[in-house]
Coordinates of C-alpha atoms and ligand atoms in Angstrom, one line a residue:
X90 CA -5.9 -29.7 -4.3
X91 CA -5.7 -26.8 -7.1
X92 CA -3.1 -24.6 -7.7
X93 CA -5.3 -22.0 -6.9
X94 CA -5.5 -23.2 -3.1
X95 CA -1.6 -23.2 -2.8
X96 CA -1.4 -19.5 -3.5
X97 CA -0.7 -17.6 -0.6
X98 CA -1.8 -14.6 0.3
X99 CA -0.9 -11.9 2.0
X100 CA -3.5 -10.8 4.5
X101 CA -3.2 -9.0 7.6
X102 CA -6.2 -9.0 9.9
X103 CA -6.0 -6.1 12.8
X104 CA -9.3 -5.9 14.4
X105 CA -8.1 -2.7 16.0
X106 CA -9.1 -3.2 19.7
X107 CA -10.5 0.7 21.2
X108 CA -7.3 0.2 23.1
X109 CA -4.6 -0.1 20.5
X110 CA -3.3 3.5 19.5
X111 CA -3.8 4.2 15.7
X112 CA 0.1 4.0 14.2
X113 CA 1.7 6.8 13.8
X114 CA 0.7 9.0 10.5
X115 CA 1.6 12.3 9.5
X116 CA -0.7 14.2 7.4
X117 CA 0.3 15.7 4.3
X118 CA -2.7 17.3 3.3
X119 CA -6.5 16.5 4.3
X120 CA -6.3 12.9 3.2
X121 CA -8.1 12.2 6.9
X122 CA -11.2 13.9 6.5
X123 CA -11.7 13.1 3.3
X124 CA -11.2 9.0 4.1
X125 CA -13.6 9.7 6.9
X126 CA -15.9 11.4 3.9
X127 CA -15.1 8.3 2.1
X128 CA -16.3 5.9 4.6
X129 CA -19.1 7.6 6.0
X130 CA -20.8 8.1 2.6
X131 CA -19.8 4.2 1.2
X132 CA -17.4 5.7 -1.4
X133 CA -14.7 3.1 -2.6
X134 CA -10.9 4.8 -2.4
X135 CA -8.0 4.3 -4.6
X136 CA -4.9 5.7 -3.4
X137 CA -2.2 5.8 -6.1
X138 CA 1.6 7.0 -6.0
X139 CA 4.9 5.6 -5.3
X140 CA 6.3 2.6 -3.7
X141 CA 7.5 3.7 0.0
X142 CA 5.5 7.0 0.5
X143 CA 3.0 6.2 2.9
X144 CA -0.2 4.4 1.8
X145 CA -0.2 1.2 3.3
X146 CA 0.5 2.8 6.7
X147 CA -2.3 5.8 5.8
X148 CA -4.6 2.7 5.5
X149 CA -3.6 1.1 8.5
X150 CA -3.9 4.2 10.8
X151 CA -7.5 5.2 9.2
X152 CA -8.8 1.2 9.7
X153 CA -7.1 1.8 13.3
X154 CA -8.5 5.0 13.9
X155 CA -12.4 3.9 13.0
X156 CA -12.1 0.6 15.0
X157 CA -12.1 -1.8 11.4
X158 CA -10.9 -4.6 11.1
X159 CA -8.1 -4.3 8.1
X160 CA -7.9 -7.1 5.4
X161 CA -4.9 -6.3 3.5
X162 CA -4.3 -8.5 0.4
X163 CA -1.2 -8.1 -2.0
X164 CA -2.3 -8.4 -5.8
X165 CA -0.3 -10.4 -8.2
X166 CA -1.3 -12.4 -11.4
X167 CA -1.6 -15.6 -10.3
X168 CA -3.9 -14.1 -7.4
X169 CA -8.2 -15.8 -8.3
X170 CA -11.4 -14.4 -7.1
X171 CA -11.9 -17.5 -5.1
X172 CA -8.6 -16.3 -3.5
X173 CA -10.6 -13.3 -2.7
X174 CA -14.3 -14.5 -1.9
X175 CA -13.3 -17.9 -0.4
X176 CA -13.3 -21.8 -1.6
X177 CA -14.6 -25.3 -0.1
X178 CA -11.6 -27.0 1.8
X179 CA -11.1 -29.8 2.8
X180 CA -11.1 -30.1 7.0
X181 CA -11.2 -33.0 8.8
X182 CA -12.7 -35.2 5.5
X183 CA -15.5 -33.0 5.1
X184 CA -15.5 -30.4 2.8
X185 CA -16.1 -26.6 4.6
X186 CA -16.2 -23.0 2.8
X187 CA -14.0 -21.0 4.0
X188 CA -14.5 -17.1 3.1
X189 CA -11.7 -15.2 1.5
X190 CA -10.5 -11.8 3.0
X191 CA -13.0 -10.1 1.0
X192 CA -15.5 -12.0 1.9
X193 CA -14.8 -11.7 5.5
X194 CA -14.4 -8.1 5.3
X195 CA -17.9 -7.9 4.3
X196 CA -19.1 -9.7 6.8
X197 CA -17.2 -8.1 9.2
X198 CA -17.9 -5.0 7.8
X199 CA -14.8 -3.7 7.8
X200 CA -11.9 -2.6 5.3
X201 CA -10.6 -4.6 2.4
X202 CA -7.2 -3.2 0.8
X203 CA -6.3 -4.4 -2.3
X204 CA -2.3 -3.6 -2.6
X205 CA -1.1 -3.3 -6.6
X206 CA -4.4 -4.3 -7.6
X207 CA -2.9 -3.5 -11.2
X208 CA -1.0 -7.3 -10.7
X209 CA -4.2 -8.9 -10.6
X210 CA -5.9 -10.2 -13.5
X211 CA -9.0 -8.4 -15.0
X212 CA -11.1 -10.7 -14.7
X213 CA -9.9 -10.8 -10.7
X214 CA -10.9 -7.4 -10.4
X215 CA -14.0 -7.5 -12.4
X216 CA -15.3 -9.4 -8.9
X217 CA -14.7 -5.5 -7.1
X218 CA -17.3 -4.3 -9.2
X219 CA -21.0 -4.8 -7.6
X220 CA -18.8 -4.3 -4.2
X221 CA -17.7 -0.8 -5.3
X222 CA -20.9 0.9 -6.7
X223 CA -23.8 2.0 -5.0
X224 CA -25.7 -1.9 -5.1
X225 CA -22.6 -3.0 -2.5
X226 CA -23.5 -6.5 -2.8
X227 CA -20.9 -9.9 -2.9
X228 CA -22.6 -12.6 -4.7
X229 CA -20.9 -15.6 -3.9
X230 CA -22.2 -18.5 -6.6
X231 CA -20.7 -21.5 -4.6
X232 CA -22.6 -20.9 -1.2
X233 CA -25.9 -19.5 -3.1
X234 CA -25.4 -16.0 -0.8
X235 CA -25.9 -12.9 -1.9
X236 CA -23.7 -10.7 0.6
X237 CA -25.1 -7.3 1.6
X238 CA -22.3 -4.6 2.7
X239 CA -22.9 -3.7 6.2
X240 CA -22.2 0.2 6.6
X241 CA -19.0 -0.5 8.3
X242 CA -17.4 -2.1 4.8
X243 CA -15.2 0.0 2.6
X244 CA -13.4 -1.3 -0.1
X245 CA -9.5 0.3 -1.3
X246 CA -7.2 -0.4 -3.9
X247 CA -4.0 0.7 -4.5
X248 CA -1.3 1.1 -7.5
X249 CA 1.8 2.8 -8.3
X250 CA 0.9 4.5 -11.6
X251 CA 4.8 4.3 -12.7
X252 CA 5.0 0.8 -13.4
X253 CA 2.2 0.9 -15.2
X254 CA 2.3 0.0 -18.9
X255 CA -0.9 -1.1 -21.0
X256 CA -1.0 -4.5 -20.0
X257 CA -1.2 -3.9 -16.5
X258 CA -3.5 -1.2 -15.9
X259 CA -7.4 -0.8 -14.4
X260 CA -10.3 -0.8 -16.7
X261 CA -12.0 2.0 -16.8
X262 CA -15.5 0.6 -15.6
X263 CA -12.8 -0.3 -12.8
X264 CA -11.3 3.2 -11.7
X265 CA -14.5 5.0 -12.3
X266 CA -16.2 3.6 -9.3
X267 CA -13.1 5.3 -7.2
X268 CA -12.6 8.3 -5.4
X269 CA -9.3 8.7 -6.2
X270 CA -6.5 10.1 -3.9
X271 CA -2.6 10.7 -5.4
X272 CA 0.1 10.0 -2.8
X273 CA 3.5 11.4 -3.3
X274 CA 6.9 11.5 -1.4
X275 CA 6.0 14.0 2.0
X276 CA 7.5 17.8 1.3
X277 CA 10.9 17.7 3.4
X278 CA 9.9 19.2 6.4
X279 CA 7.1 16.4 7.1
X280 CA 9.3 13.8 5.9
X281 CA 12.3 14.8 8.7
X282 CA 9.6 14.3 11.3
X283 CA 8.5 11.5 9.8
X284 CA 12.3 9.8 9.5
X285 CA 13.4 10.6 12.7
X286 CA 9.8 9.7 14.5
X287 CA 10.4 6.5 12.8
X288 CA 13.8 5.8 13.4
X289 CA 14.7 7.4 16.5
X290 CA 17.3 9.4 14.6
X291 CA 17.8 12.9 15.8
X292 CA 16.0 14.8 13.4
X293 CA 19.1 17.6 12.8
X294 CA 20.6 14.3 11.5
X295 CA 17.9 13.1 9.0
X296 CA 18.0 16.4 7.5
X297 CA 20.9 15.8 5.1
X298 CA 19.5 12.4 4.3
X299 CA 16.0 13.8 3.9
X300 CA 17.8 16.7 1.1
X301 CA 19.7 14.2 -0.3
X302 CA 16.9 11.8 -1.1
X303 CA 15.7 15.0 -2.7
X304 CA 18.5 15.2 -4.9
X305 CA 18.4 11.7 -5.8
X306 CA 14.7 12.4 -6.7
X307 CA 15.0 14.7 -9.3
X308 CA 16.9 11.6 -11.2
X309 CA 14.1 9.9 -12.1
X310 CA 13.1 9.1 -15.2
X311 CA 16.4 10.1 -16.4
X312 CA 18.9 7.3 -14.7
X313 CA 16.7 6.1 -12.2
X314 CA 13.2 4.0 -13.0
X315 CA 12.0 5.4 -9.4
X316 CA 12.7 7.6 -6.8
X317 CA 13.9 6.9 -3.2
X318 CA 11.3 5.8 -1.2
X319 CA 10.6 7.5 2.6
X320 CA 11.0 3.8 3.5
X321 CA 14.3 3.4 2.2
X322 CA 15.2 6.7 4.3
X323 CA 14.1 5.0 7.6
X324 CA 16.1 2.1 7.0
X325 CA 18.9 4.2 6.5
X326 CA 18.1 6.7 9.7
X327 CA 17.3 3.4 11.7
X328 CA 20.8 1.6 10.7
X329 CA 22.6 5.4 11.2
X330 CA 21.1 4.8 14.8
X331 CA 21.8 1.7 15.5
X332 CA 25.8 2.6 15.0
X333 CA 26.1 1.4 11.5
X334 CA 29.0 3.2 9.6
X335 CA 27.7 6.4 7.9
X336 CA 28.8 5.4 4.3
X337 CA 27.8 1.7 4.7
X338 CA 24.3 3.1 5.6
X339 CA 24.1 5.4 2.7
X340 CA 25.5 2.9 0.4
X341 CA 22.5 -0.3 1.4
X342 CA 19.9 2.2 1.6
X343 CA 20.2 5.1 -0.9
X344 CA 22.6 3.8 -3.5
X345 CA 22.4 -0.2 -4.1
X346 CA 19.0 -0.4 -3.8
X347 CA 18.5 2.0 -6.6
X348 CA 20.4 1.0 -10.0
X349 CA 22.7 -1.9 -10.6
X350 CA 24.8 -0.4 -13.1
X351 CA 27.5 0.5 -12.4
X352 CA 28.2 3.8 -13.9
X353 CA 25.0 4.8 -12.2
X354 CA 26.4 3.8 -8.4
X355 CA 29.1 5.6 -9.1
X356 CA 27.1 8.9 -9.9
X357 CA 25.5 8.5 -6.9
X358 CA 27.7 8.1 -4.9
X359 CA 29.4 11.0 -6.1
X360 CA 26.2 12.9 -5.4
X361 CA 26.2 11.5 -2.1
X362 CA 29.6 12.8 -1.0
X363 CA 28.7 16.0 -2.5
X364 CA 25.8 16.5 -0.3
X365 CA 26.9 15.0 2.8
X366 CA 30.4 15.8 2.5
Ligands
ADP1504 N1 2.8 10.3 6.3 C1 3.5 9.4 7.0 N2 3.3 9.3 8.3 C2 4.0 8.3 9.0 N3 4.9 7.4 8.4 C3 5.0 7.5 7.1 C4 4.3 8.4 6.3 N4 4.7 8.2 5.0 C5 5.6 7.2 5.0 N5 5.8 6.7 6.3 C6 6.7 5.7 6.6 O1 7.2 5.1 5.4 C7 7.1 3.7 5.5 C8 6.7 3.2 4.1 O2 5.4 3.6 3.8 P1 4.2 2.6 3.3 O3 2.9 3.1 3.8 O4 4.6 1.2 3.6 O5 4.4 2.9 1.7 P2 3.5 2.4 0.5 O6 2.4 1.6 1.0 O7 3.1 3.7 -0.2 O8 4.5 1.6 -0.4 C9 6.0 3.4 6.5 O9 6.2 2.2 7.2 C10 6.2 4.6 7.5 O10 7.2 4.2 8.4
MG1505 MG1 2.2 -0.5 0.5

């Protein structure tokens, strides 16, 4: 057995039953009608912005909401494009092919998510390519197919443009086959319903949390490589909830997780009692 068929990958199949509500999602702008857009006219999507602010769960609630099965795959650099399309096994002594998650979600014709596609290798990507233009074929060389995308198949990729430096970045035969859609941290209002939907945390209590996060915001780039995430606020809501001490809260969620320098924490910190006295 190769390497290759060791590496494991993330995937998360949903075939989103009529029945299952889509999870919840709060709009931040008309990111919904334009997927739809998207999807209806076979126009690949990348969705960039921050760790934490909502894409993976925007995904999941569109898939959910047009009944598509989700294939999620998280991209890293060891990740191969028969990782993706699918590889011979062996089963039983004989040997079978067994279709990758993006194989299958051509099949299926349903929605393959590529998560930090920027991790995966170029020549990874470079496999994308006859998926994400107007031909929407997968030729798979080791079965002889040539796939054909039903209309149901959309293809998305994802990346957080602030870790990006030159070595990891998408060609630009790559991003030019995307409509592209920026993601950002929700406008405080949005993101108090969205902390206290989320963690069952009265929402006159997320509101210093959600401001503070704002604060702690602004610091980036200047002692901090990124902002706090919306995710990291729901932990910190949820463990608020579930009677964990206020400080200790603040200090797992919206301080350690942050920095490990010292001098750093302490600034935080300081902000912290600042703003929630
Ligand atoms: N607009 C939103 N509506 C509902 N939940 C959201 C929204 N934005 C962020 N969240 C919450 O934040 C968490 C982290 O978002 P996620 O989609 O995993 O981030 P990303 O994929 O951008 O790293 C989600 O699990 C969800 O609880
Ligand atoms: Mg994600």
């Amino acid at each position: 057995m190769s390497k290759a068929d060791d590496t494991v990958i993330s995937m998360t199949q949903d075939p989103a039953g009529a029945e299952d509500a889509p999870p919840f999602y709060l709009p931040v702008g008309d990111e919904i009608a334009l997927f739809e857009k998207a999807h209806a006219h076979r126009i690949p999507m990348l969705l960039k912005g921050p760790t934490g602010c909502g894409k993976t769960r925007f995904v999941t609630h569109m898939a959910a909401r047009l009944g598509l099965p989700l294939f999620t795959v998280s991209c890293h650099d060891d990740l191969t494009a028969a990782d993706l399309t699918g590889r011979y096994l062996l089963k039983g002594g004989e040997t079978v092919w067994t279709d990758g998650p993006l194989t299958r979600a051509v099949r299926q014709g349903g929605i393959c998510y590529l998560d930090e596609v920027v991790e995966a290798r170029k020549d990874v990507v470079v496999v994308l390519h006859p998926l994400a233009d107007d031909r929407r074929i997968l030729p798979l060389e080791r079965t002889g197919e040539l796939l054909e995308a039903p209309a149901g198949f959309m293809l998305i990729i994802s990346y957080n443009p602030g870790y990006q430096n030159i070595l990891k970045s998408l060609k630009p035969s790559t991003r030019q086959r995307f409509l592209a859609l920026e993601f950002d941290f929700p406008d405080p209002v949005r993101e108090v319903e969205i902390v206290a939907r989320e963690s069952g945390l009265d929402p006159e209590r997320c509101k210093p949390l959600v401001l503070l996060a704002g604060k702690l915001r602004e610091l980036k780039g200047q002692d901090l490589e990124e902002g706090i995430s919306t995710r990291l606020l729901i932990y910190c809501a949820t463990l608020i909830e579930a009677g964990t001490p206020f400080e200790q809260a603040i200090t797992c969620t919206m301080i350690e997780p942050l920095s490990d320098d010292p001098d750093v924490k302490s600034g935080l910190v300081e902000l912290a009692r600042a703003y929630l006295g």
